[in-house]
mmCIF file of C-alpha atoms and ligand atoms in Angstrom:
data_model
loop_
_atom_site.group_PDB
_atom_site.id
_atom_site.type_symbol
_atom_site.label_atom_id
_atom_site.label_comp_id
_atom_site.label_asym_id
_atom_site.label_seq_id
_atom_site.Cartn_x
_atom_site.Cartn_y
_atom_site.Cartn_z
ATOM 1 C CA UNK A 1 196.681 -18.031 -35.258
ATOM 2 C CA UNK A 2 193.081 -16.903 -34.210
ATOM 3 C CA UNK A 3 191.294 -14.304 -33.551
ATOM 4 C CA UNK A 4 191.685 -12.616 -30.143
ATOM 5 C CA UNK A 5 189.621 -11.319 -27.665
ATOM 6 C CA UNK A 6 190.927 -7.771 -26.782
ATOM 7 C CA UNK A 7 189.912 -6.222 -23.518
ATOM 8 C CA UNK A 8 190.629 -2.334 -22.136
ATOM 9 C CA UNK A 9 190.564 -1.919 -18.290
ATOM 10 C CA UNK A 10 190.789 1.191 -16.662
ATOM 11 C CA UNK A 11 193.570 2.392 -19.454
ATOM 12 C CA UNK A 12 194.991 6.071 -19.129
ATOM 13 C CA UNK A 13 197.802 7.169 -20.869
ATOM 14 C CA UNK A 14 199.552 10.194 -19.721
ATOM 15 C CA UNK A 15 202.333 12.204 -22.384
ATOM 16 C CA UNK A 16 205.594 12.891 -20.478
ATOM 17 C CA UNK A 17 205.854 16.700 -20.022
ATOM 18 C CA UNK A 18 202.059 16.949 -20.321
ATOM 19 C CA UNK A 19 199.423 18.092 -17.111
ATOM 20 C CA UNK A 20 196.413 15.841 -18.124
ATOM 21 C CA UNK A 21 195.292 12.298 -19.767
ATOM 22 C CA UNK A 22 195.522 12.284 -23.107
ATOM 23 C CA UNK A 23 193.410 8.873 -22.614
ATOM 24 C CA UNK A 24 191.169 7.169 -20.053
ATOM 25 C CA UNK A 25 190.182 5.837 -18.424
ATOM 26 C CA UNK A 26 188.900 3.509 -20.822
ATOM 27 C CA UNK A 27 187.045 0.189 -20.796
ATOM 28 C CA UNK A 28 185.693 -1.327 -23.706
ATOM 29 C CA UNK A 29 185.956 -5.034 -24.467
ATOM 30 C CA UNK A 30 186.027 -6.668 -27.559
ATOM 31 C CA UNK A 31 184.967 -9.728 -29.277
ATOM 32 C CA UNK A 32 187.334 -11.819 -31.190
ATOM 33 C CA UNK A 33 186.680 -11.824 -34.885
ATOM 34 C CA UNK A 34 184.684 -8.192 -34.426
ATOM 35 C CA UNK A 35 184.993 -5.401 -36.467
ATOM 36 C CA UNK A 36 185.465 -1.994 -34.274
ATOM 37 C CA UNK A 37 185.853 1.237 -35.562
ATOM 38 C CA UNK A 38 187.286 4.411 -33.377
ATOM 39 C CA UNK A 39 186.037 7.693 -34.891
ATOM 40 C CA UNK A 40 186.270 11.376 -33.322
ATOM 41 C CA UNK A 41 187.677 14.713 -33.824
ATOM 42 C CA UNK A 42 191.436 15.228 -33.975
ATOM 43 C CA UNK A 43 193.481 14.764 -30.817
ATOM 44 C CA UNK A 44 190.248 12.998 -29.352
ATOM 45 C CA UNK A 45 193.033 9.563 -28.593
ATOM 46 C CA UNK A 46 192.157 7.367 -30.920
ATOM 47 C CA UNK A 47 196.275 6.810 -32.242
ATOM 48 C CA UNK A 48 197.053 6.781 -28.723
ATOM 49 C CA UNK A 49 194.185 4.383 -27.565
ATOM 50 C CA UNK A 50 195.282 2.002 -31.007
ATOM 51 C CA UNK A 51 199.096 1.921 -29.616
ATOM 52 C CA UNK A 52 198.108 0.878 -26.463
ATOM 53 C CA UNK A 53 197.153 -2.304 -27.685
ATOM 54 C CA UNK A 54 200.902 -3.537 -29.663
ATOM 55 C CA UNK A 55 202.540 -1.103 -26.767
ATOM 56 C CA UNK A 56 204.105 1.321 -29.103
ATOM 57 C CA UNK A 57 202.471 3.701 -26.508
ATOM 58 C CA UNK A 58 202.902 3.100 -22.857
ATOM 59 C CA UNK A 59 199.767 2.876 -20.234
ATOM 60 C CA UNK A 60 200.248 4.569 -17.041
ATOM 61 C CA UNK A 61 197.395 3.017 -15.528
ATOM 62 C CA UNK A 62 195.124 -0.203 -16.196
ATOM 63 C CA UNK A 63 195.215 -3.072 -18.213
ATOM 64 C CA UNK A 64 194.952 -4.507 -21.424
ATOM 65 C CA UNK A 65 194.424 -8.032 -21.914
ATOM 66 C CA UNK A 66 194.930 -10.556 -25.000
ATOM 67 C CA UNK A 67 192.970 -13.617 -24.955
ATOM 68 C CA UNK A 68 192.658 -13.307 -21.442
ATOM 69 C CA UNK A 69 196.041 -12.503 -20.760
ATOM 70 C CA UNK A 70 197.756 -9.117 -19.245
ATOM 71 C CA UNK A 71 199.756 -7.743 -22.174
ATOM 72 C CA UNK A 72 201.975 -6.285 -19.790
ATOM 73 C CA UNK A 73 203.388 -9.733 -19.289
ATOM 74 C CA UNK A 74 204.051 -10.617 -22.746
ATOM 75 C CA UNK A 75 207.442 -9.813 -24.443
ATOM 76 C CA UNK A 76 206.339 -7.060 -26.347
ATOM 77 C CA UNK A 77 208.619 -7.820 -29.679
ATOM 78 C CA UNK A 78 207.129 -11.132 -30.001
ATOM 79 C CA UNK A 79 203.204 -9.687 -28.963
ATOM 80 C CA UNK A 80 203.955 -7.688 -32.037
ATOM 81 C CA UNK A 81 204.305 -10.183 -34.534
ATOM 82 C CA UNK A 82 201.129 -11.363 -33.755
ATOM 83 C CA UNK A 83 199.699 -7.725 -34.668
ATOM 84 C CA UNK A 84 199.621 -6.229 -37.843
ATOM 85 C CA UNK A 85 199.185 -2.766 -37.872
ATOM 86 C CA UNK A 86 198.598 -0.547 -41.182
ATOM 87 C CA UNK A 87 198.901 2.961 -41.097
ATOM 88 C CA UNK A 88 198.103 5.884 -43.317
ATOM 89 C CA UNK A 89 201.730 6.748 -44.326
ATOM 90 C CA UNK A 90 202.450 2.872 -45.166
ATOM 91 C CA UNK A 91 205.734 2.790 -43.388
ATOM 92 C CA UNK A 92 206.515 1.245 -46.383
ATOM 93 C CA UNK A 93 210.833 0.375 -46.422
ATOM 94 C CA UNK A 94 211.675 1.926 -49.944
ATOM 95 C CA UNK A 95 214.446 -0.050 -50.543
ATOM 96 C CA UNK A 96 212.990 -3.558 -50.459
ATOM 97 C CA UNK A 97 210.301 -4.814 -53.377
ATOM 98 C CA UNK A 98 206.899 -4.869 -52.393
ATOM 99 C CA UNK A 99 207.518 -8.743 -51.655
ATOM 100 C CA UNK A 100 210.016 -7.969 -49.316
ATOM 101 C CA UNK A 101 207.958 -5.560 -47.455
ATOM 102 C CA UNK A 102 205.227 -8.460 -47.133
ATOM 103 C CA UNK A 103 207.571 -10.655 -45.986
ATOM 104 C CA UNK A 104 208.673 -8.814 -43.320
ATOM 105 C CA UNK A 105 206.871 -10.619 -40.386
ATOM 106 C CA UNK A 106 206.874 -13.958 -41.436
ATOM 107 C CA UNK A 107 210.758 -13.762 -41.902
ATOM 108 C CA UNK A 108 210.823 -12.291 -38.542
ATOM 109 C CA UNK A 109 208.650 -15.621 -37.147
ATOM 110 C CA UNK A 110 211.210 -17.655 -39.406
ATOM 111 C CA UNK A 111 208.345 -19.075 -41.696
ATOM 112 C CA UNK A 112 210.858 -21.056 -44.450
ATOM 113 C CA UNK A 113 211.089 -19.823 -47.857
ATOM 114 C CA UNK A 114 208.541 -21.216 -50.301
ATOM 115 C CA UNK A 115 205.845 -20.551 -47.744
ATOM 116 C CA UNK A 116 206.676 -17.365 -47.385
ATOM 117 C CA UNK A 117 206.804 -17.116 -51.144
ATOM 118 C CA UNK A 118 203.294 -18.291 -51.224
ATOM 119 C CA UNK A 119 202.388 -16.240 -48.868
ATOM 120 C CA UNK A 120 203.356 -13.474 -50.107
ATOM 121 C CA UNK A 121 201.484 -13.826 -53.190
ATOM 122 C CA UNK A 122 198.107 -14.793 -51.465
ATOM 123 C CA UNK A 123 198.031 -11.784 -49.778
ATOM 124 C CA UNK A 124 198.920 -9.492 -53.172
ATOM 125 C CA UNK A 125 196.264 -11.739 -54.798
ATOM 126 C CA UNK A 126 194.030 -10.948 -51.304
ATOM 127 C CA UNK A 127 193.927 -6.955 -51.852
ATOM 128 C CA UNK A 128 193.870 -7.698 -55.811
ATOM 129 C CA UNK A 129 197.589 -6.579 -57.168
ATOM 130 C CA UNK A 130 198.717 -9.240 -59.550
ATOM 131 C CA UNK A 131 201.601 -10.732 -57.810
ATOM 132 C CA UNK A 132 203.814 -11.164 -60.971
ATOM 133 C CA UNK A 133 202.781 -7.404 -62.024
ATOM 134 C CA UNK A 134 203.953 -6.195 -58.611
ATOM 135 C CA UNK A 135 205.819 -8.639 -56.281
ATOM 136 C CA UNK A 136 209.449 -7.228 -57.910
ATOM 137 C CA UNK A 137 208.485 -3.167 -57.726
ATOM 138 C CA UNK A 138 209.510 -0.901 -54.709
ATOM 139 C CA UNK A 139 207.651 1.185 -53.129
ATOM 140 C CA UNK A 140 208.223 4.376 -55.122
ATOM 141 C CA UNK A 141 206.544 2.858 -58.639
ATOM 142 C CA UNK A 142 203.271 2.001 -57.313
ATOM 143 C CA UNK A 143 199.979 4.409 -56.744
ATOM 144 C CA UNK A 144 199.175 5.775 -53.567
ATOM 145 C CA UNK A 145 196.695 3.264 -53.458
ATOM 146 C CA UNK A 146 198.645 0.499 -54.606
ATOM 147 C CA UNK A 147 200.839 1.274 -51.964
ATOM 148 C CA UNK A 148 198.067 1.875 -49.315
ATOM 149 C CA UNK A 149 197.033 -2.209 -50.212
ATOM 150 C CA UNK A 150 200.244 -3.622 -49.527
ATOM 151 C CA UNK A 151 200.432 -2.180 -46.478
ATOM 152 C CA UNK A 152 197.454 -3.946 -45.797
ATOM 153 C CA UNK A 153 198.921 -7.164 -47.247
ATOM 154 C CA UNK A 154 201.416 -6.966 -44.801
ATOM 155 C CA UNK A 155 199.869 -6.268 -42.018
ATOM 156 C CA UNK A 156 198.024 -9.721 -42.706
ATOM 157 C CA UNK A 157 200.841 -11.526 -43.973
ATOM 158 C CA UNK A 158 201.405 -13.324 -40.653
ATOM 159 C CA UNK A 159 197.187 -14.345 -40.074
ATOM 160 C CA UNK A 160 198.123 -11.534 -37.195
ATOM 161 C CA UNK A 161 195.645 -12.324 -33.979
ATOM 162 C CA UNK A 162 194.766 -8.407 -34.143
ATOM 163 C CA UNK A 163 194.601 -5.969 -36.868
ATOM 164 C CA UNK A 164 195.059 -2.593 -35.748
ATOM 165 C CA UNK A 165 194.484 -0.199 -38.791
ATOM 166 C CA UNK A 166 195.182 3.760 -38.290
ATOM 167 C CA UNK A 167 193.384 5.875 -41.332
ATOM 168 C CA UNK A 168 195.087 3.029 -43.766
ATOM 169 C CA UNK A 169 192.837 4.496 -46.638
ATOM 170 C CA UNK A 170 193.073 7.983 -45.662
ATOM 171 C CA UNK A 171 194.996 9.353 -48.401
ATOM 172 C CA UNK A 172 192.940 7.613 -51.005
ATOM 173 C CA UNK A 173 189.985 9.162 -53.539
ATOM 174 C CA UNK A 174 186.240 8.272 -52.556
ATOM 175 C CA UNK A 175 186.117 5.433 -55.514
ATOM 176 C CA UNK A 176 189.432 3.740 -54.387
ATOM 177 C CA UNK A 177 188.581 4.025 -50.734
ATOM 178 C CA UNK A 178 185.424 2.429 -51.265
ATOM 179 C CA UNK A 179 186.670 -0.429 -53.119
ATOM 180 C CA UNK A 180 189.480 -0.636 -50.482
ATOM 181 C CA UNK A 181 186.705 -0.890 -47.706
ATOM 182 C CA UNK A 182 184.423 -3.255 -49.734
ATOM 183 C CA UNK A 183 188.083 -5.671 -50.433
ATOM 184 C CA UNK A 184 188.807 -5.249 -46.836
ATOM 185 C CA UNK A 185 185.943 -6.438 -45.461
ATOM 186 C CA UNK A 186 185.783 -9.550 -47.584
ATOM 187 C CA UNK A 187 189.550 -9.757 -46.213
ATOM 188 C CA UNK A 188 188.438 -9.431 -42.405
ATOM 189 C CA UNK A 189 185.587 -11.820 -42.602
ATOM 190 C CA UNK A 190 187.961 -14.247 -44.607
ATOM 191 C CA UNK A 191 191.385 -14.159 -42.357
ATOM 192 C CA UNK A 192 188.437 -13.490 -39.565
ATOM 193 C CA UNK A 193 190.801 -11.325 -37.302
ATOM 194 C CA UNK A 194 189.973 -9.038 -34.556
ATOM 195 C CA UNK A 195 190.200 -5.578 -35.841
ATOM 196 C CA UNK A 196 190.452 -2.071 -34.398
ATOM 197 C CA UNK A 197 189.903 0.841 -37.019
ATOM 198 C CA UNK A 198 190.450 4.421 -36.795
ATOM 199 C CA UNK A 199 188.740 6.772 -38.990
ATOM 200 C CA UNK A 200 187.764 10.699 -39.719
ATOM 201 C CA UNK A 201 185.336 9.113 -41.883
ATOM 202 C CA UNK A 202 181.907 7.914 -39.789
ATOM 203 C CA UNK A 203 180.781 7.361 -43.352
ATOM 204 C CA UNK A 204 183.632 4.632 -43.526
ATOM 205 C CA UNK A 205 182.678 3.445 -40.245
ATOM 206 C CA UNK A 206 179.184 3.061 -40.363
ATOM 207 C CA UNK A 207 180.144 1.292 -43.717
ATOM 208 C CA UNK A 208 182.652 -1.508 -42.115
ATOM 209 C CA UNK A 209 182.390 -1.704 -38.562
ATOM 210 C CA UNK A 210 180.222 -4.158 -36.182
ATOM 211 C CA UNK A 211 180.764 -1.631 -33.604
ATOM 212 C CA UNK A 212 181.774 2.085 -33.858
ATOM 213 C CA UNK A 213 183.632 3.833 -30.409
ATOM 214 C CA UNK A 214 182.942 7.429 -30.589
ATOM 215 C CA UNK A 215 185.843 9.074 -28.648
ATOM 216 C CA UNK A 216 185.863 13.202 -27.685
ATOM 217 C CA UNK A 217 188.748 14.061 -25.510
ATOM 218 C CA UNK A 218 190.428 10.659 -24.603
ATOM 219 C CA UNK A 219 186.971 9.117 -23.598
ATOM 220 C CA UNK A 220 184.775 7.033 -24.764
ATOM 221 C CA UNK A 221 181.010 9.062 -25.620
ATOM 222 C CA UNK A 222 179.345 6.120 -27.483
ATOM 223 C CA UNK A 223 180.264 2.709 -28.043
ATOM 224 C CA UNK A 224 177.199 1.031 -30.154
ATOM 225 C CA UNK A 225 176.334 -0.658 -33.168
ATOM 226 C CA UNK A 226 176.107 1.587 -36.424
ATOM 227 C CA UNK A 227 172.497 1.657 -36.824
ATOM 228 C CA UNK A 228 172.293 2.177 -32.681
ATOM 229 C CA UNK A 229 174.551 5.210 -33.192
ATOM 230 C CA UNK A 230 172.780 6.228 -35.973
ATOM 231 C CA UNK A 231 169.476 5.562 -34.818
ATOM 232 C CA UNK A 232 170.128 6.896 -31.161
ATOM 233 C CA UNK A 233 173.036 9.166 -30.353
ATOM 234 C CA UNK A 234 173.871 9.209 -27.270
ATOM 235 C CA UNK A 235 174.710 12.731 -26.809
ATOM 236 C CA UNK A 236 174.693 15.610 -28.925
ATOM 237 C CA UNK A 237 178.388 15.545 -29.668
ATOM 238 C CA UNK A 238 177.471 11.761 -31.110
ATOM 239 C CA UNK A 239 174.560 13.272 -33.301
ATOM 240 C CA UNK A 240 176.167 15.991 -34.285
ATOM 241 C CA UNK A 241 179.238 13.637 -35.458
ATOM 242 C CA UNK A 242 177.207 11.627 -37.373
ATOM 243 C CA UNK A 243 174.997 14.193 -39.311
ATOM 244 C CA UNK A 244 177.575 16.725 -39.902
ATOM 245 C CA UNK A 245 179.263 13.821 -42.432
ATOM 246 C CA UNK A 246 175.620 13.596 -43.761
ATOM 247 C CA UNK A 247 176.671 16.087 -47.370
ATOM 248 C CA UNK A 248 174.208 14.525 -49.293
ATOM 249 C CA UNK A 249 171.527 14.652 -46.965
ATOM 250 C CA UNK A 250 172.198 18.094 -46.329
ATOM 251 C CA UNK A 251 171.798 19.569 -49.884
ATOM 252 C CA UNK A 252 168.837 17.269 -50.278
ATOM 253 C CA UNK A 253 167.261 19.040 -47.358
ATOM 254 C CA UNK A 254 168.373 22.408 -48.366
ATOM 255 C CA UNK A 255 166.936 21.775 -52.201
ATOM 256 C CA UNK A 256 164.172 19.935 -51.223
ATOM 257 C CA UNK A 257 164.529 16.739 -52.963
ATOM 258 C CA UNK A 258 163.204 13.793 -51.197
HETATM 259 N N1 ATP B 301 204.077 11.905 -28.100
HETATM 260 C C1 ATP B 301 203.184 12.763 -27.583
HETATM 261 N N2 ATP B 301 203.540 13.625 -26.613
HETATM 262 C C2 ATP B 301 202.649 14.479 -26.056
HETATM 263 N N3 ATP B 301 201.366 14.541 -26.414
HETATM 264 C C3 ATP B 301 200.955 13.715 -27.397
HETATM 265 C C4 ATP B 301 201.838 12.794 -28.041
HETATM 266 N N4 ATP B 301 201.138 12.105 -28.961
HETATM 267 C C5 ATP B 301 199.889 12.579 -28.909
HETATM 268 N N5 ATP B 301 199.765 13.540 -27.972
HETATM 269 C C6 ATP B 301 198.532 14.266 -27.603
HETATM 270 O O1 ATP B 301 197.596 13.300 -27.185
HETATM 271 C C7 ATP B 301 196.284 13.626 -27.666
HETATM 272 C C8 ATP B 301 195.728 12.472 -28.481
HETATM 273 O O2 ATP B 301 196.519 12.317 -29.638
HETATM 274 P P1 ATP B 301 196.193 11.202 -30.734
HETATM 275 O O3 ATP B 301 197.320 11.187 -31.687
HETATM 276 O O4 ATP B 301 195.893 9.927 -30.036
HETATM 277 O O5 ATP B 301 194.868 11.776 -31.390
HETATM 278 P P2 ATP B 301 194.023 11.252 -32.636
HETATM 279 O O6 ATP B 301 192.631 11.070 -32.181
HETATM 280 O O7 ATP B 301 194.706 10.076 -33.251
HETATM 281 O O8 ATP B 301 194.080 12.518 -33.611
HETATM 282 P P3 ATP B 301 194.110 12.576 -35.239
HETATM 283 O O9 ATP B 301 192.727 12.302 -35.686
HETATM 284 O O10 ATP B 301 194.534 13.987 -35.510
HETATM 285 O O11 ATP B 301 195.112 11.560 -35.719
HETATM 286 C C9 ATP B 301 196.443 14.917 -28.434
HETATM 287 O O12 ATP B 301 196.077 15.976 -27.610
HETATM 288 C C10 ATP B 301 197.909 14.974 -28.776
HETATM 289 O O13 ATP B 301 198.365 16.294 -28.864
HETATM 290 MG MG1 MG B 302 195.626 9.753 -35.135
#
């Protein structure tokens, strides 16, 4: 499968029970093959706008199109399989091998066995766990981090037209994350799939994305290239986002070292 283009159109999402939006409206188109990161403060939508797309969450208004086509009018079940999503709890299923958990699309799609064998075993080789060390273990015997990457293995087992990735490395030290981001985007640029990324980190943003979405309150504020975020904020909140992550550059400043 290829890449997709993924386009937003007027989107809202509205929580049963609730008195406002938690979303919308947004619009925000995106290329296929690109790299897009969502960052903002907690509660800002970024879960909700990320469900949207594989319709785990509902839109009450607008549309969201696939290649072109309304998502609406796909069968949801099978628009999933051509997702993979990774999230920060794994969603792991502790009773199957980490094999089995890999497999889990492509049995779904009915790929036959030895290519879903080799498969398998690509994408543990992909995110760098020795398939003979690890294809056999369950969930529970591997590393938070171990764990963490086959999630991300399967989320690509099936070449998935769209990636959707909520804080996949959030659990994970600064030296493991960074190797995870530096091994996922080799992984991207390989499988080149359209991918949406959600993040606390705008460190981790500015370090993978093509484009980062700055959301406050179920809008969008800024939706730019890193260095045009960086460079020019377009509001406050945006500037304020991105320097308040800046640790280093703030003891620097406050010790005086250039
Ligand atoms: N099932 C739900 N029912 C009602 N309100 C919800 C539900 N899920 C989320 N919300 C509300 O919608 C808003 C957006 O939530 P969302 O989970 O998308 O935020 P987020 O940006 O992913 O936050 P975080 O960074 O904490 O994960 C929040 O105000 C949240 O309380
Ligand atoms: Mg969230």
């Amino acid at each position: 499968m290829s890449a997709a283009s993924l386009s937003f159109a007027g989107v809202r999402v509205r929580y049963p029970g609730t008195s406002r939006d938690a979303l919308g409206p947004i619009d925000l188109r995106i290329a296929p093959g690109e790299f897009v990161a969502l960052v903002g403060p907690s509660g800002c939508g970024k879960t909700t706008l990320l469900r949207t797309v594989n319709r785990l969450t509902s839109i009450d208004a607008g549309r969201i199109d696939l290649d072109g086509v309304d998502s609406a009018s796909l069968d949801p079940i099978a628009m999933r399989r051509s997702i993979g999503y990774a999230i920060q709890a794994t969603g792991l299923f502790s009773h199957m091998s980490v094999a089995r958990n890999v497999a889990i699309v492509p049995e779904l799609l009915g790929w036959d066995r030895a290519r879903i064998a080799a498969r398998v075993d690509a994408m543990l080789e992909l995110v760098r766990l020795d398939p003979v060390r690890y294809r056999d273990r369950r969930p529970r015997e591997l590393s938070g981090g171990e764990a963490q990457r086959v999630g991300v293995a399967r989320a690509l087992a099936a070449a998935p037209r769209v990636l959707l990735m909520d804080e996949p490395f959030g659990a994970l030290d600064a030296i493991v994350r960074r190797e995870l981001q530096r091994e996922l985007r080799r992984i991207v640029a390989e499988v080149g799939t359209t991918t949406l990324f959600v993040t606390h980190d705008v460190n981790e943003a500015l370090r993978l994305a093509d484009r980062i979405v700055v959301m406050r309150a179920g809008a969008i504020e800024q939706c730019a290239a890193p260095l045009e975020i960086v460079d020019h904020p377009a509001t406050p909140f945006v500037r304020e986002l991105f320097e308040a992550e800046d640790a280093i550059a703030e003891l620097r400043a406050a010790a005086r070292i250039p």
